[in-house]
PDB file of C-alpha atoms in Angstrom:
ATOM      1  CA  UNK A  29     -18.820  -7.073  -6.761  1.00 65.00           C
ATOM      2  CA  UNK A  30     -17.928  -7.231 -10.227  1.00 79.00           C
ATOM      3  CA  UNK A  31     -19.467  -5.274 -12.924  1.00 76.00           C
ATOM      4  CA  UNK A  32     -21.288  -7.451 -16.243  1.00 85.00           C
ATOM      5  CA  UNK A  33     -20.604  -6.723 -19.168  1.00 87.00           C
ATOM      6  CA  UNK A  34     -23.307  -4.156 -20.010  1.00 87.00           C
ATOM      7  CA  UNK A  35     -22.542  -2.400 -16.353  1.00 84.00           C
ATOM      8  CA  UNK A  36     -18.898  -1.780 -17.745  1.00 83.00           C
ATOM      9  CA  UNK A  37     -19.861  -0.690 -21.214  1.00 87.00           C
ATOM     10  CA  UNK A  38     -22.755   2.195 -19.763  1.00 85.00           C
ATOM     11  CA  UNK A  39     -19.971   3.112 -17.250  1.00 84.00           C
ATOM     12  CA  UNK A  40     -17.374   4.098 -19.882  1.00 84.00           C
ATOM     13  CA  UNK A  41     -20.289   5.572 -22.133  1.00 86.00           C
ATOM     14  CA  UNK A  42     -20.749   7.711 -18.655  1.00 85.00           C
ATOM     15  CA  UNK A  43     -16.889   8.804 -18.385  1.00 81.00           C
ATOM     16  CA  UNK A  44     -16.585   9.547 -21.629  1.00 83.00           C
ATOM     17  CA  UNK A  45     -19.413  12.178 -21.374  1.00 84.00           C
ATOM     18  CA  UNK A  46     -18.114  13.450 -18.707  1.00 80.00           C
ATOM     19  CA  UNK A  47     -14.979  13.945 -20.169  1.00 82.00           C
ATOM     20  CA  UNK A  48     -16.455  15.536 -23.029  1.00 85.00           C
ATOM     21  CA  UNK A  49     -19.050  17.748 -21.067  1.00 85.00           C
ATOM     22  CA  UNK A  50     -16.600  19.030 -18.415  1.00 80.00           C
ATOM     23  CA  UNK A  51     -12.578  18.058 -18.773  1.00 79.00           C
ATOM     24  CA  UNK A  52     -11.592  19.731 -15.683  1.00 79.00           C
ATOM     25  CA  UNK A  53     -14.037  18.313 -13.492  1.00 75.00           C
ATOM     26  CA  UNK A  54     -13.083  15.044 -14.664  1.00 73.00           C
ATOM     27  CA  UNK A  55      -9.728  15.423 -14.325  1.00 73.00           C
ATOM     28  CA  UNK A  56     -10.328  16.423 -10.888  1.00 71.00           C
ATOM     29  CA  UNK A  57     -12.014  13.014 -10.236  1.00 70.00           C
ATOM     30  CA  UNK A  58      -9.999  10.598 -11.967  1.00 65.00           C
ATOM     31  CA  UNK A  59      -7.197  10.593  -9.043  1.00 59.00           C
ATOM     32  CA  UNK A  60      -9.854  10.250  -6.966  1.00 54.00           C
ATOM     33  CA  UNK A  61      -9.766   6.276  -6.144  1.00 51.00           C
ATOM     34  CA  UNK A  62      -5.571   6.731  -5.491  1.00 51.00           C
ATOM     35  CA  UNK A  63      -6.545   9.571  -2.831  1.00 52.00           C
ATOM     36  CA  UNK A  64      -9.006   7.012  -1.001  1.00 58.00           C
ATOM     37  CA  UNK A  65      -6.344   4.500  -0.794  1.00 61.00           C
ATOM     38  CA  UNK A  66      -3.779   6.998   1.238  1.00 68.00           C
ATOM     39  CA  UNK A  67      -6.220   8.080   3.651  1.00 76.00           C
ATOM     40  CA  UNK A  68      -6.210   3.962   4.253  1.00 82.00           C
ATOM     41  CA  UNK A  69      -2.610   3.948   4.670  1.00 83.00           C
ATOM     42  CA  UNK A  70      -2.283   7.218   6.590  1.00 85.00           C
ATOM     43  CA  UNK A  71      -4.715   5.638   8.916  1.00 86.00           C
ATOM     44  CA  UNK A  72      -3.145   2.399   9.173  1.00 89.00           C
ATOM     45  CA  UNK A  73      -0.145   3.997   9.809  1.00 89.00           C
ATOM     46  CA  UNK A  74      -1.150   6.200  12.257  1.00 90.00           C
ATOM     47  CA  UNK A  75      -2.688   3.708  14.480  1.00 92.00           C
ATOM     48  CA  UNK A  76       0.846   1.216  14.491  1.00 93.00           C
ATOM     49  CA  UNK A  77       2.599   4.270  15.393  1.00 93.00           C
ATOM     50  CA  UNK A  78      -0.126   4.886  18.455  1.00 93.00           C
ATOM     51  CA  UNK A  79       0.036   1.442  19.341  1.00 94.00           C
ATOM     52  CA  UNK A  80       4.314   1.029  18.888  1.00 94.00           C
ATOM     53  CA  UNK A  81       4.359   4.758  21.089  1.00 93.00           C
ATOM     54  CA  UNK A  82       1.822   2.953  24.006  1.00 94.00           C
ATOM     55  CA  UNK A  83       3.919  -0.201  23.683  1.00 94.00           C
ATOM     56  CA  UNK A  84       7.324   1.838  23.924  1.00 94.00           C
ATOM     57  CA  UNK A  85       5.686   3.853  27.086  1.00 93.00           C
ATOM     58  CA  UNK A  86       5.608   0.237  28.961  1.00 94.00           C
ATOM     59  CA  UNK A  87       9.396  -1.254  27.917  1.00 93.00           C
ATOM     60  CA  UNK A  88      10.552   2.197  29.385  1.00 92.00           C
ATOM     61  CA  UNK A  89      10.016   0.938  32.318  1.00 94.00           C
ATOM     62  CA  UNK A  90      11.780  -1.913  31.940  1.00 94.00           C
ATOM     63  CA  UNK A  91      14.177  -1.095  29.247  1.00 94.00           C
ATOM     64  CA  UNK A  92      14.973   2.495  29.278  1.00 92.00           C
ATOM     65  CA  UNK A  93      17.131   2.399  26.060  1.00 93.00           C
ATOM     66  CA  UNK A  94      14.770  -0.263  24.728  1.00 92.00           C
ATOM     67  CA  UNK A  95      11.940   1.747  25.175  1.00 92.00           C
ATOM     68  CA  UNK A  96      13.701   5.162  23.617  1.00 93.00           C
ATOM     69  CA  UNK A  97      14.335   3.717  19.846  1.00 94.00           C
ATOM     70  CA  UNK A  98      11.034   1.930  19.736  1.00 93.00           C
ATOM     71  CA  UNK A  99       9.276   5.703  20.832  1.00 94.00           C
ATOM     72  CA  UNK A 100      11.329   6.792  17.917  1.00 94.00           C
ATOM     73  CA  UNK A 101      10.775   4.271  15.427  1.00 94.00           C
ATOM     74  CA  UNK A 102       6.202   5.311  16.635  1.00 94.00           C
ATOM     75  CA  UNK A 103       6.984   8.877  16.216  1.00 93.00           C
ATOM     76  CA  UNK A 104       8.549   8.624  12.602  1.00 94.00           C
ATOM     77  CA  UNK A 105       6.042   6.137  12.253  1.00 92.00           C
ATOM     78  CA  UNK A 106       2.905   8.047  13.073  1.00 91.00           C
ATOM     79  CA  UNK A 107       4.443  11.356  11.178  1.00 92.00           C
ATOM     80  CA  UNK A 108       4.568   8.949   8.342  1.00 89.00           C
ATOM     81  CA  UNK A 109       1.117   8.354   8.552  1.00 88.00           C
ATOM     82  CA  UNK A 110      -0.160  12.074   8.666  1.00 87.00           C
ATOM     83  CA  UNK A 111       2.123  12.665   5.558  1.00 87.00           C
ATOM     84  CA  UNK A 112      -0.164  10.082   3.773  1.00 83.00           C
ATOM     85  CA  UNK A 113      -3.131  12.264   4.907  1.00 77.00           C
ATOM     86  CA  UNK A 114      -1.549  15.791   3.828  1.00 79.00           C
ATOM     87  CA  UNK A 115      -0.661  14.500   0.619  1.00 75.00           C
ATOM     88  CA  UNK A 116      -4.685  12.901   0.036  1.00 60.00           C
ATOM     89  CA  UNK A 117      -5.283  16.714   0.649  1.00 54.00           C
ATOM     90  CA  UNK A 118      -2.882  17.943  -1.804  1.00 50.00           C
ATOM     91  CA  UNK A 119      -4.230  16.127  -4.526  1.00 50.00           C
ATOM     92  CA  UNK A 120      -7.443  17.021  -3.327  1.00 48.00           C
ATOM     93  CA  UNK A 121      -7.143  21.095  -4.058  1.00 48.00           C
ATOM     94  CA  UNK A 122     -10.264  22.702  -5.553  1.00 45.00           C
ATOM     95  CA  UNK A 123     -11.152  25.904  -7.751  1.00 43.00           C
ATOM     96  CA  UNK A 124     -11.017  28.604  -4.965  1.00 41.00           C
ATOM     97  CA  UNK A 125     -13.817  31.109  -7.069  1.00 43.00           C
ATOM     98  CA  UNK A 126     -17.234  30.645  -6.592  1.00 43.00           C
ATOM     99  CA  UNK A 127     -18.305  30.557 -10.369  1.00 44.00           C
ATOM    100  CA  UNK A 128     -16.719  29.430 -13.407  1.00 48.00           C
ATOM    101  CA  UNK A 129     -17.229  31.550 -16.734  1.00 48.00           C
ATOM    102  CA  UNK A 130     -17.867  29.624 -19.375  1.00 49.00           C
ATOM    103  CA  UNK A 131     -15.598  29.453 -22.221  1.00 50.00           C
ATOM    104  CA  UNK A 132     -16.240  30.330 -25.948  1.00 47.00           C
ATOM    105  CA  UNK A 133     -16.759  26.857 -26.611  1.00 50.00           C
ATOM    106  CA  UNK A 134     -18.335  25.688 -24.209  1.00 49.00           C
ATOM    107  CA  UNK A 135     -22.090  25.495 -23.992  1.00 50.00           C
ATOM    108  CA  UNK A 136     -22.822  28.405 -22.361  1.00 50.00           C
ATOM    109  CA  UNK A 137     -23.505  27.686 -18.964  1.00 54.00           C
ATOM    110  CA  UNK A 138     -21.739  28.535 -15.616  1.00 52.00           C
ATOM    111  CA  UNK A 139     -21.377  25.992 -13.086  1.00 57.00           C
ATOM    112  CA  UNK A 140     -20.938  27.131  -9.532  1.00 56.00           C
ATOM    113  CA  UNK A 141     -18.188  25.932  -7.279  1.00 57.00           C
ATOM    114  CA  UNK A 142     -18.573  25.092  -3.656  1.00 60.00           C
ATOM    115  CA  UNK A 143     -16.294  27.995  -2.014  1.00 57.00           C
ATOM    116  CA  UNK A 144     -14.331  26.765   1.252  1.00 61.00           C
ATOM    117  CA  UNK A 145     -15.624  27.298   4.311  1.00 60.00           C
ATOM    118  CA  UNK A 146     -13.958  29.616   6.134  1.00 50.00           C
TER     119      UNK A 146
END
């Protein structure tokens, strides 16, 4: 659904208080749409791979050599696939300390940080 005109305008009034208010948090959220679309891909991926690797299982047993390259071709590409989802959690790193001091001119405040679970 597309935004009007008035939609777009408040949502740039939004991101550029945001950007203002807290740059690292928004820089930490523009990739954000780009990480979304390689967990699609990774999981695309990964399910033609599972699907070529069942589908390689049965022309074994027909085809021996058949079936061997097309198991191959699944494996590289379902590790494919999980390389799209490692690198959505590269991009994805956060602040490892629990608070954030504020900085001399900033306003003041500390924000806490979710810590990892762990």
């Amino acid at each position: 659904m597309k935004l009007s005109q008035h939609e777009q305008q408040v949502l740039v009034e939004i991101q550029q208080g945001v950007r203002a208010q807290d740059p690292e948090f928004f820089a930490s959220m523009a990739g954000f749409q780009s990480r979304r679309g390689g967990s699609v891909w990774g999981s695309v991926m990964l399910t033609i791979g599972l699907a070529a690797f069942v589908f390689a299982a049965i022309v074994a047993q027909v085809m021996p050599d058949v079936g061997f390259f097309v198991s191959l071709a699944a494996l590289m590409t379902i590790f494919w696939g999980l390389s799209l989802f490692s690198q959505m959690g590269d991009r994805g790193q956060r602040v490892s300390s629990t608070t954030q001091q504020p900085s001399s001119a900033g306003s003041g405040r500390a924000r806490s940080v979710p810590s990892p679970a762990g």
